[in-house]
Structure formats: structure tokens, C-alpha cells
Short mmCIF file of C-alpha atoms in Angstrom, two decimals:
data_model
loop_
_atom_site.label_atom_id
_atom_site.label_comp_id
_atom_site.label_asym_id
_atom_site.label_seq_id
_atom_site.Cartn_x
_atom_site.Cartn_y
_atom_site.Cartn_z
CA UNK A 168 0.07 0.11 0.07
CA UNK A 169 2.80 2.25 1.03
CA UNK A 170 4.82 1.43 -2.48
CA UNK A 171 1.58 2.39 -4.10
CA UNK A 172 0.89 5.50 -2.51
CA UNK A 173 4.40 6.67 -3.16
CA UNK A 174 4.11 5.63 -6.88
CA UNK A 175 0.81 7.49 -7.07
CA UNK A 176 2.49 10.90 -5.47
CA UNK A 177 5.50 10.69 -8.03
CA UNK A 178 3.22 10.00 -10.83
CA UNK A 179 1.73 13.56 -9.66
CA UNK A 180 5.05 14.81 -10.78
CA UNK A 181 3.93 14.37 -14.57
CA UNK A 182 0.70 16.33 -14.49
CA UNK A 183 2.31 19.28 -12.43
CA UNK A 184 5.28 19.37 -14.86
CA UNK A 185 2.88 19.11 -18.12
CA UNK A 186 0.43 21.54 -16.68
CA UNK A 187 2.87 24.28 -15.95
CA UNK A 188 4.88 23.56 -19.18
CA UNK A 189 1.80 24.03 -21.14
CA UNK A 190 1.19 27.59 -19.58
CA UNK A 191 4.70 28.65 -19.86
CA UNK A 192 5.27 27.45 -23.60
CA UNK A 193 1.77 28.55 -24.53
CA UNK A 194 2.46 32.35 -23.04
CA UNK A 195 5.92 32.14 -24.86
CA UNK A 196 4.61 31.09 -28.08
CA UNK A 197 2.61 34.10 -28.38
CA UNK A 198 5.43 35.83 -29.51
CA UNK A 199 8.66 33.55 -29.62
CA UNK A 200 8.28 33.13 -33.42
CA UNK A 201 7.98 37.08 -33.82
CA UNK A 202 11.31 37.54 -31.65
CA UNK A 203 13.71 37.88 -34.92
CA UNK A 204 11.17 40.51 -36.41
CA UNK A 205 11.18 42.42 -33.11
CA UNK A 206 14.68 42.26 -32.70
CA UNK A 207 15.07 43.61 -36.19
CA UNK A 208 12.54 46.53 -35.67
CA UNK A 209 14.51 47.47 -32.70
CA UNK A 210 17.84 47.76 -34.74
CA UNK A 211 19.58 44.34 -35.21
CA UNK A 212 20.51 43.47 -38.71
CA UNK A 213 20.36 39.99 -40.18
CA UNK A 214 23.79 38.89 -38.95
CA UNK A 215 23.11 40.21 -35.61
CA UNK A 216 20.05 38.17 -35.14
CA UNK A 217 21.95 35.18 -36.38
CA UNK A 218 24.51 35.62 -33.60
CA UNK A 219 21.67 36.37 -30.93
CA UNK A 220 20.33 33.27 -31.76
CA UNK A 221 23.75 31.32 -31.70
CA UNK A 222 24.42 32.90 -28.22
CA UNK A 223 20.95 31.81 -26.81
CA UNK A 224 21.81 28.08 -27.96
CA UNK A 225 25.21 28.44 -26.46
CA UNK A 226 23.78 29.96 -23.21
CA UNK A 227 21.13 27.09 -23.14
CA UNK A 228 24.06 24.85 -23.34
CA UNK A 229 26.80 25.60 -21.24
CA UNK A 230 24.32 25.68 -17.87
CA UNK A 231 23.11 22.06 -18.71
CA UNK A 232 25.91 20.22 -17.26
CA UNK A 233 26.02 22.25 -14.08
CA UNK A 234 22.29 21.78 -13.66
CA UNK A 235 22.83 18.25 -14.32
CA UNK A 236 25.41 17.82 -11.75
CA UNK A 237 23.09 19.86 -9.14
CA UNK A 238 20.17 17.97 -9.92
CA UNK A 239 21.95 14.56 -8.97
CA UNK A 240 23.50 16.25 -5.87
CA UNK A 241 20.55 18.02 -4.72
CA UNK A 242 17.26 16.84 -6.15
CA UNK A 243 15.19 17.61 -9.29
CA UNK A 244 12.51 19.90 -7.69
CA UNK A 245 15.19 22.42 -6.73
CA UNK A 246 16.45 22.75 -10.15
CA UNK A 247 13.16 23.13 -11.67
CA UNK A 248 11.41 25.67 -9.44
CA UNK A 249 14.21 28.21 -9.09
CA UNK A 250 14.54 29.12 -12.28
CA UNK A 251 10.86 29.38 -13.15
CA UNK A 252 10.71 32.15 -10.38
CA UNK A 253 13.53 33.77 -12.28
CA UNK A 254 11.53 33.88 -15.62
CA UNK A 255 8.84 36.30 -14.13
CA UNK A 256 11.96 38.68 -13.26
CA UNK A 257 13.61 38.30 -16.71
CA UNK A 258 10.71 38.36 -18.68
CA UNK A 259 9.64 41.85 -17.19
CA UNK A 260 13.30 43.07 -17.88
CA UNK A 261 12.86 42.07 -21.58
CA UNK A 262 9.59 44.07 -22.01
CA UNK A 263 10.93 47.18 -20.05
CA UNK A 264 13.95 47.42 -22.92
CA UNK A 265 13.89 49.54 -25.70
CA UNK A 266 17.35 48.18 -27.28
CA UNK A 267 17.73 44.95 -28.99
CA UNK A 268 20.98 44.29 -27.07
CA UNK A 269 19.03 44.25 -23.66
CA UNK A 270 16.38 42.56 -25.10
CA UNK A 271 18.83 39.83 -26.63
CA UNK A 272 20.58 39.67 -23.27
CA UNK A 273 17.72 39.28 -20.74
CA UNK A 274 16.54 36.29 -23.16
CA UNK A 275 19.88 35.04 -23.08
CA UNK A 276 19.45 34.70 -19.33
CA UNK A 277 16.02 32.89 -19.93
CA UNK A 278 17.91 30.37 -21.80
CA UNK A 279 20.56 29.74 -19.39
CA UNK A 280 17.79 29.62 -16.60
CA UNK A 281 16.00 26.98 -18.63
CA UNK A 282 19.12 25.13 -19.12
CA UNK A 283 19.19 24.63 -15.34
CA UNK A 284 16.23 23.03 -15.54
CA UNK A 285 16.21 20.71 -18.64
CA UNK A 286 18.23 17.64 -17.14
CA UNK A 287 15.96 17.64 -13.92
CA UNK A 288 12.98 17.37 -16.53
CA UNK A 289 14.23 14.46 -18.27
CA UNK A 290 15.17 12.89 -14.86
CA UNK A 291 12.15 13.58 -12.96
CA UNK A 292 9.89 12.28 -15.57
CA UNK A 293 11.91 9.01 -16.14
CA UNK A 294 11.65 8.26 -12.42
CA UNK A 295 7.84 9.21 -12.08
CA UNK A 296 6.76 6.34 -13.93
CA UNK A 297 7.37 2.65 -14.47
CA UNK A 298 10.15 1.31 -16.68
CA UNK A 299 7.68 0.37 -19.57
CA UNK A 300 5.66 3.59 -19.76
CA UNK A 301 8.41 5.69 -19.96
CA UNK A 302 7.65 6.62 -23.70
CA UNK A 303 4.04 7.75 -22.87
CA UNK A 304 5.57 9.65 -19.75
CA UNK A 305 7.80 11.91 -22.06
CA UNK A 306 4.58 11.98 -24.57
CA UNK A 307 2.49 13.59 -21.85
CA UNK A 308 5.26 16.13 -21.28
CA UNK A 309 5.77 16.76 -25.10
CA UNK A 310 2.28 17.07 -25.75
CA UNK A 311 1.63 19.74 -23.24
CA UNK A 312 4.85 21.25 -24.87
CA UNK A 313 3.49 21.13 -28.53
CA UNK A 314 0.04 21.95 -27.42
CA UNK A 315 1.61 25.22 -26.00
CA UNK A 316 3.35 25.81 -29.27
CA UNK A 317 0.22 25.25 -31.33
CA UNK A 318 -2.14 27.43 -29.47
CA UNK A 319 -0.03 30.22 -28.72
CA UNK A 320 0.75 31.03 -32.07
CA UNK A 321 -3.31 31.12 -32.53
CA UNK A 322 -3.58 33.44 -29.61
CA UNK A 323 -0.81 35.60 -30.35
CA UNK A 324 -1.59 36.01 -33.88
CA UNK A 325 -4.85 37.89 -32.25
CA UNK A 326 -3.22 39.54 -29.32
CA UNK A 327 -0.31 40.82 -30.99
CA UNK A 328 -2.57 43.58 -33.07
CA UNK A 329 -3.52 44.87 -29.40
CA UNK A 330 -0.73 44.69 -27.26
CA UNK A 331 2.18 44.12 -29.23
CA UNK A 332 4.95 41.96 -28.51
CA UNK A 333 6.05 43.88 -25.58
CA UNK A 334 2.50 43.31 -24.27
CA UNK A 335 2.64 39.63 -24.69
CA UNK A 336 6.26 39.10 -22.92
CA UNK A 337 4.67 40.81 -20.17
CA UNK A 338 1.94 38.18 -19.96
CA UNK A 339 4.42 35.67 -20.13
CA UNK A 340 6.06 37.07 -17.07
CA UNK A 341 2.90 36.73 -14.88
CA UNK A 342 2.20 33.20 -16.39
CA UNK A 343 5.58 32.03 -14.99
CA UNK A 344 4.79 33.53 -11.51
CA UNK A 345 1.70 31.27 -11.65
CA UNK A 346 3.61 28.43 -12.78
CA UNK A 347 6.60 28.89 -10.16
CA UNK A 348 3.87 28.92 -7.35
CA UNK A 349 2.22 25.58 -8.74
CA UNK A 350 5.75 24.03 -9.06
CA UNK A 351 6.58 24.96 -5.54
CA UNK A 352 3.49 23.43 -3.77
CA UNK A 353 2.98 20.47 -6.29
CA UNK A 354 6.22 18.69 -7.19
CA UNK A 355 7.56 15.87 -5.30
CA UNK A 356 11.02 14.78 -5.25
CA UNK A 357 11.36 11.19 -6.83
CA UNK A 358 14.46 10.54 -4.61
CA UNK A 359 15.93 11.92 -1.52
CA UNK A 360 19.43 13.36 -2.53
CA UNK A 361 20.45 16.09 0.36
CA UNK A 362 23.32 14.91 1.79
CA UNK A 363 23.61 11.98 -0.60
CA UNK A 364 27.50 11.29 -2.18
CA UNK A 365 27.30 11.10 -5.72
CA UNK A 366 28.70 8.12 -7.47
CA UNK A 367 31.29 8.39 -10.12
CA UNK A 368 29.99 8.92 -13.67
CA UNK A 369 31.33 6.13 -15.61
CA UNK A 370 31.47 7.18 -19.26
CA UNK A 371 30.39 4.32 -21.93
CA UNK A 372 30.62 3.57 -25.30
CA UNK A 373 26.96 4.10 -25.77
CA UNK A 374 27.10 7.59 -24.30
CA UNK A 375 29.90 8.58 -26.55
CA UNK A 376 27.81 7.57 -29.48
CA UNK A 377 24.97 9.22 -28.36
CA UNK A 378 26.24 12.33 -27.83
CA UNK A 379 28.10 12.55 -31.15
CA UNK A 380 24.77 11.51 -32.97
CA UNK A 381 22.92 13.87 -30.97
CA UNK A 382 25.32 16.82 -31.67
CA UNK A 383 24.43 16.60 -35.08
CA UNK A 384 20.77 16.24 -34.77
CA UNK A 385 20.41 19.53 -32.53
CA UNK A 386 22.69 21.20 -35.17
CA UNK A 387 19.91 20.43 -37.41
CA UNK A 388 17.46 21.56 -35.52
CA UNK A 389 19.34 25.16 -34.94
CA UNK A 390 18.60 25.37 -38.82
CA UNK A 391 14.85 24.59 -38.23
CA UNK A 392 12.62 24.86 -35.33
CA UNK A 393 15.39 26.14 -33.03
CA UNK A 394 16.45 28.91 -35.28
CA UNK A 395 15.07 32.13 -36.80
CA UNK A 396 14.96 30.70 -40.32
CA UNK A 397 11.41 29.43 -40.58
CA UNK A 398 10.40 32.75 -39.45
CA UNK A 399 12.50 35.00 -41.71
CA UNK A 400 11.70 32.77 -44.78
CA UNK A 401 7.58 33.35 -44.14
CA UNK A 402 8.55 37.24 -43.88
CA UNK A 403 11.23 37.83 -46.60
CA UNK A 404 10.02 35.11 -49.15
CA UNK A 405 6.47 34.48 -48.30
CA UNK A 406 6.10 38.12 -47.49
CA UNK A 407 3.74 37.31 -44.47
CA UNK A 408 2.62 39.66 -41.73
CA UNK A 409 3.30 38.81 -38.10
CA UNK A 410 -0.14 37.73 -37.02
CA UNK A 411 -0.30 35.52 -39.99
CA UNK A 412 3.18 34.01 -39.34
CA UNK A 413 1.90 33.08 -35.96
CA UNK A 414 -1.21 31.58 -37.43
CA UNK A 415 0.56 29.32 -39.50
CA UNK A 416 2.92 27.79 -37.16
CA UNK A 417 -0.21 27.44 -34.90
CA UNK A 418 -1.95 25.45 -38.10
CA UNK A 419 1.34 23.41 -38.17
CA UNK A 420 1.28 22.48 -34.56
CA UNK A 421 -2.17 21.39 -33.92
CA UNK A 422 -1.49 17.77 -35.53
CA UNK A 423 1.81 17.62 -33.91
CA UNK A 424 0.37 17.93 -30.53
CA UNK A 425 -2.36 15.50 -31.60
CA UNK A 426 0.02 13.14 -32.77
CA UNK A 427 2.30 13.50 -29.88
CA UNK A 428 0.90 10.75 -27.56
CA UNK A 429 1.18 8.26 -30.61
CA UNK A 430 4.81 9.21 -30.67
CA UNK A 431 5.14 8.05 -27.03
CA UNK A 432 3.32 4.71 -27.71
CA UNK A 433 5.38 3.88 -31.08
CA UNK A 434 8.49 4.88 -28.84
CA UNK A 435 7.46 2.31 -25.86
CA UNK A 436 6.56 -0.54 -28.64
CA UNK A 437 9.04 -0.18 -31.37
CA UNK A 438 12.00 1.66 -29.23
CA UNK A 439 13.30 5.17 -29.09
CA UNK A 440 16.43 4.72 -31.26
CA UNK A 441 14.47 3.84 -34.16
CA UNK A 442 11.83 6.42 -33.97
CA UNK A 443 14.72 9.23 -33.23
CA UNK A 444 16.58 8.14 -36.32
CA UNK A 445 13.72 8.29 -38.70
CA UNK A 446 12.07 11.24 -37.16
CA UNK A 447 15.11 13.55 -37.68
CA UNK A 448 15.30 12.79 -41.31
CA UNK A 449 11.78 13.28 -42.10
CA UNK A 450 11.55 16.58 -40.11
CA UNK A 451 14.59 17.74 -42.31
CA UNK A 452 13.50 16.76 -45.58
CA UNK A 453 10.13 18.27 -45.01
CA UNK A 454 11.09 21.27 -44.11
CA UNK A 455 13.33 21.60 -47.01
CA UNK A 456 10.30 20.46 -49.20
CA UNK A 457 8.50 23.29 -47.58
CA UNK A 458 11.11 25.85 -48.50
CA UNK A 459 11.37 24.25 -51.93
CA UNK A 460 7.92 24.30 -53.20
CA UNK A 461 7.33 27.88 -51.84
CA UNK A 462 5.62 27.45 -48.41
CA UNK A 463 3.15 24.48 -48.95
CA UNK A 464 1.48 23.90 -45.46
CA UNK A 465 1.42 19.95 -45.72
CA UNK A 466 5.32 19.82 -45.43
CA UNK A 467 5.43 22.04 -42.72
CA UNK A 468 2.70 20.09 -40.63
CA UNK A 469 4.83 16.94 -41.31
CA UNK A 470 7.89 18.89 -40.24
CA UNK A 471 6.55 19.79 -36.97
CA UNK A 472 4.77 16.14 -36.42
CA UNK A 473 8.24 14.70 -36.94
CA UNK A 474 10.20 17.24 -34.76
CA UNK A 475 7.65 16.33 -31.96
CA UNK A 476 8.28 12.47 -32.42
CA UNK A 477 12.01 13.18 -32.35
CA UNK A 478 11.87 15.00 -28.64
CA UNK A 479 9.77 12.18 -27.65
CA UNK A 480 11.96 9.81 -28.52
CA UNK A 481 15.47 10.85 -27.95
CA UNK A 482 14.72 11.74 -24.35
CA UNK A 483 13.59 7.97 -24.09
CA UNK A 484 16.96 6.68 -25.47
CA UNK A 485 18.74 8.84 -22.49
CA UNK A 486 16.65 7.37 -19.80
CA UNK A 487 17.30 3.73 -21.34
CA UNK A 488 21.31 4.27 -21.36
CA UNK A 489 21.30 5.81 -18.11
CA UNK A 490 20.71 4.86 -14.77
CA UNK A 491 18.92 6.91 -11.35
CA UNK A 492 22.26 7.79 -10.09
CA UNK A 493 23.91 9.28 -13.34
CA UNK A 494 21.06 10.36 -15.26
CA UNK A 495 20.74 14.20 -14.88
CA UNK A 496 24.65 14.75 -15.29
CA UNK A 497 24.67 12.50 -18.31
CA UNK A 498 21.52 14.64 -19.50
CA UNK A 499 23.40 17.89 -18.70
CA UNK A 500 26.51 16.61 -20.47
CA UNK A 501 24.69 15.94 -23.63
CA UNK A 502 22.72 19.15 -23.69
CA UNK A 503 26.11 20.73 -23.15
CA UNK A 504 28.01 19.30 -25.81
CA UNK A 505 25.28 19.14 -28.45
CA UNK A 506 23.95 22.50 -27.57
CA UNK A 507 27.85 23.70 -28.25
CA UNK A 508 27.77 22.29 -31.62
CA UNK A 509 24.39 23.55 -32.30
CA UNK A 510 24.96 27.04 -31.24
CA UNK A 511 27.11 27.58 -34.40
CA UNK A 512 24.20 26.60 -36.65
CA UNK A 513 21.78 30.12 -36.64
CA UNK A 514 25.30 31.99 -37.36
CA UNK A 515 26.34 29.36 -39.94
CA UNK A 516 22.80 29.39 -41.42
CA UNK A 517 22.64 33.16 -41.65
CA UNK A 518 25.94 33.07 -43.74
CA UNK A 519 24.83 30.34 -45.82
CA UNK A 520 21.22 32.02 -46.70
CA UNK A 521 22.86 35.27 -47.39
CA UNK A 522 25.26 34.02 -49.99
CA UNK A 523 23.33 30.77 -51.13
CA UNK A 524 19.67 31.41 -49.95
CA UNK A 525 17.34 29.37 -48.15
CA UNK A 526 17.33 26.11 -50.09
CA UNK A 527 20.69 25.51 -50.00
CA UNK A 528 20.94 26.22 -45.80
CA UNK A 529 18.28 23.56 -45.50
CA UNK A 530 20.12 21.00 -47.90
CA UNK A 531 23.01 21.13 -45.37
CA UNK A 532 20.14 20.54 -42.72
CA UNK A 533 19.25 17.42 -44.30
CA UNK A 534 22.86 16.32 -44.58
CA UNK A 535 23.39 16.61 -40.69
CA UNK A 536 20.02 14.80 -40.36
CA UNK A 537 20.99 11.86 -42.47
CA UNK A 538 24.63 11.75 -40.84
CA UNK A 539 23.03 11.62 -37.27
CA UNK A 540 21.27 8.91 -37.95
CA UNK A 541 23.93 6.73 -39.28
CA UNK A 542 25.80 7.71 -36.06
CA UNK A 543 22.88 6.62 -33.76
CA UNK A 544 23.05 2.92 -35.33
CA UNK A 545 26.11 2.53 -32.97
CA UNK A 546 24.06 3.23 -30.15
CA UNK A 547 22.54 0.03 -28.23
CA UNK A 548 19.51 0.26 -25.91
CA UNK A 549 18.29 -3.10 -25.06
CA UNK A 550 19.28 -2.59 -21.56
CA UNK A 551 20.46 -0.01 -19.48
CA UNK A 552 24.13 0.81 -18.72
CA UNK A 553 25.37 -0.27 -15.38
#
């Protein structure tokens, strides 16, 4: 009975994380796709925007390793809750800034704060569900995120005309305050860690190959969903307005959100490695076809669906090749190394875009995705590393 009660309490973490993540991502994506245009309107040029996005990725990257170490040492909850409180302050400072430099700088701090959370999310979700339901645990988490990504632009497309990007950022600040309170009161630490001595982390072959493959995967994503280029293509080539760009992203995000739970089911049935390898290639290919065929919405929808399959499955692979004692440290190390590689993507992509156009840039992205899938074949996930 006590074991069942403890299991139910831990499973509450999935609901708390999912609900609050939806609120945070929903409010963020009412304006995030418009951030490149917002920076441009404040005086940044194409290369400065590309450099800013590289720094966003770099900032998100560098703090993950430290976040993973602190999570394994002191617990998952602290590393999730404290940064959420900081979001409120940083978003308010962003909204009060009239210089693109300060806006970019405060968003960089948001990225760093979020990075401290990332290893704890991966670990807490994996440790709050049974082993055979890890994929569905991550699917619930990613469903909440994708639903926010899908609905945020829809609502933002209406609100941006009334409040502007600055007003939407203020909205994100107050949503962050609410989320921080819910997480503070609702999350339960899966395993007590205070005063616990960390076991030495043994780096194995599986870990090396997964980091190498994952680095190319996230370099690919820095050219697509994690970079400024999807937005800039719609503004510069398709000549869409801010509200229309938000609406298009919302339309593409809805099917991705709906199919997210399917991604979790398939991951549990077929294995995270297979779904990860296939998803990243289809995502890159469909993004290239979207650009090549002048913005055909079908290809954008396919791109969004399979990037969501990727996000569900790759975290499952991490859960399978790690143990509870070292999971957050590996997740942090993976995030740091792959993020460092990916941080050059926006700047590199901006150079290719200026010199050779959008199509050439997404061809390079496809090449990275194929290479990453081939490298992933070297990872074995039949049993956890001991």
C-alpha cells in the first residue's frame, strides 16, 4: 500500500510538470516566433539576429552540465522551481527594454535559466513512471509543450495587434509567476538526495556515440525549429505579416500536438532509437520541401509532427542508457556538448542564407540529419548501462 501511494505521489509530478509547462510554453509562443522581427525592428540586422540566436543556444548549452550535476546532488525539484521564479523577473526586464541588445541579453538569461532545468525534467519524468511507460511519460510532457506551441501562435496572432510583442512578453512574465507557485507546491522529489554522496559517473561507449549523433541532430534543429529561419523565410519570401506567421505556426502545431501521444506509444513499442533516427530525417526533409515548394503547408505540418516524434523518443533513449544515479549528469553533459555544436548553426545558417539562399541552407540541414541517424546505429538500448 505504501509503495502504491508513493508511486501515485510521484506520478503526480507528470501532471504538475505537464500543466505548468503548457502554461509557460503557451504564453512564450504567443510571441517567440516573432522575436527575430522584434529584434530587427529594434535595430538588429540579419547577422546580429543570427549571432543572437547562436548565443541563445550557447547559453542554453553551457548551463546544462552544471544543472545536471546539481540535480543529481541536491534533487530535481530545486532545479526546476528556482529558474521558474527567475523567468518572471527576466521577462519583465525584457519587456521594459527598448534596445535589441538588452532584449537579447535578458532572453539569453532566460535560456540559461531554462538550461538548469532541462536535465531535471528528463530525470524527474523518467523516475516518476514505470520503466515500460517511459515513452508515454515523455509523450505527456511533450504533448503539453506542443499544445502550447500550437495554441500560443493562434492566440498571439490576435493579441499581437492589440498589445504588441512587448505586451505579450509581460503576459509571459505573469504566467511564469503562476507556474512557479504551482511547481513549488505540487512537485515531489522522486528520491531524497540531500547529503547523498554522488557515485562516480562512468563514461561508456553508448554515451559517446549518443552524444556524437545527438550533436548533429541538434545542429540540424538549430537550422529549423530552434533557429530564426522558418520565421524569416515567411517574412522575406512569403511576405507574411506577423499575425499570419503566428497563425501558420499554430496550424502546423495542432496536428503535431494531437499525434504526440502516438509518438510515445510507438516509442514504447518500437524503441526510442528507431523513432529518433527516422524522425530527424523526415523532419529535415519535409522542412526542405516546404521551402523548395514555396511554403506548402502540408510539408510544414509534417515537419512539426516529426520534430515532436524526435523530442519524445530521444529523451527515452537517454533514460534507457543511464541509471537513476547518473541520469541528470549525463543529460546535462549531452545538452552541453550537443548545444555547443548546435550554437554555431544560426550564425552558419545566416551566412549560407545570405550567400546562397534558403534552399541551400536546408539542404545542409538534411545532410546533418542523415549523418546523425547513421551515427545513432552505434548506440545499443536493449538494456540500461550499469
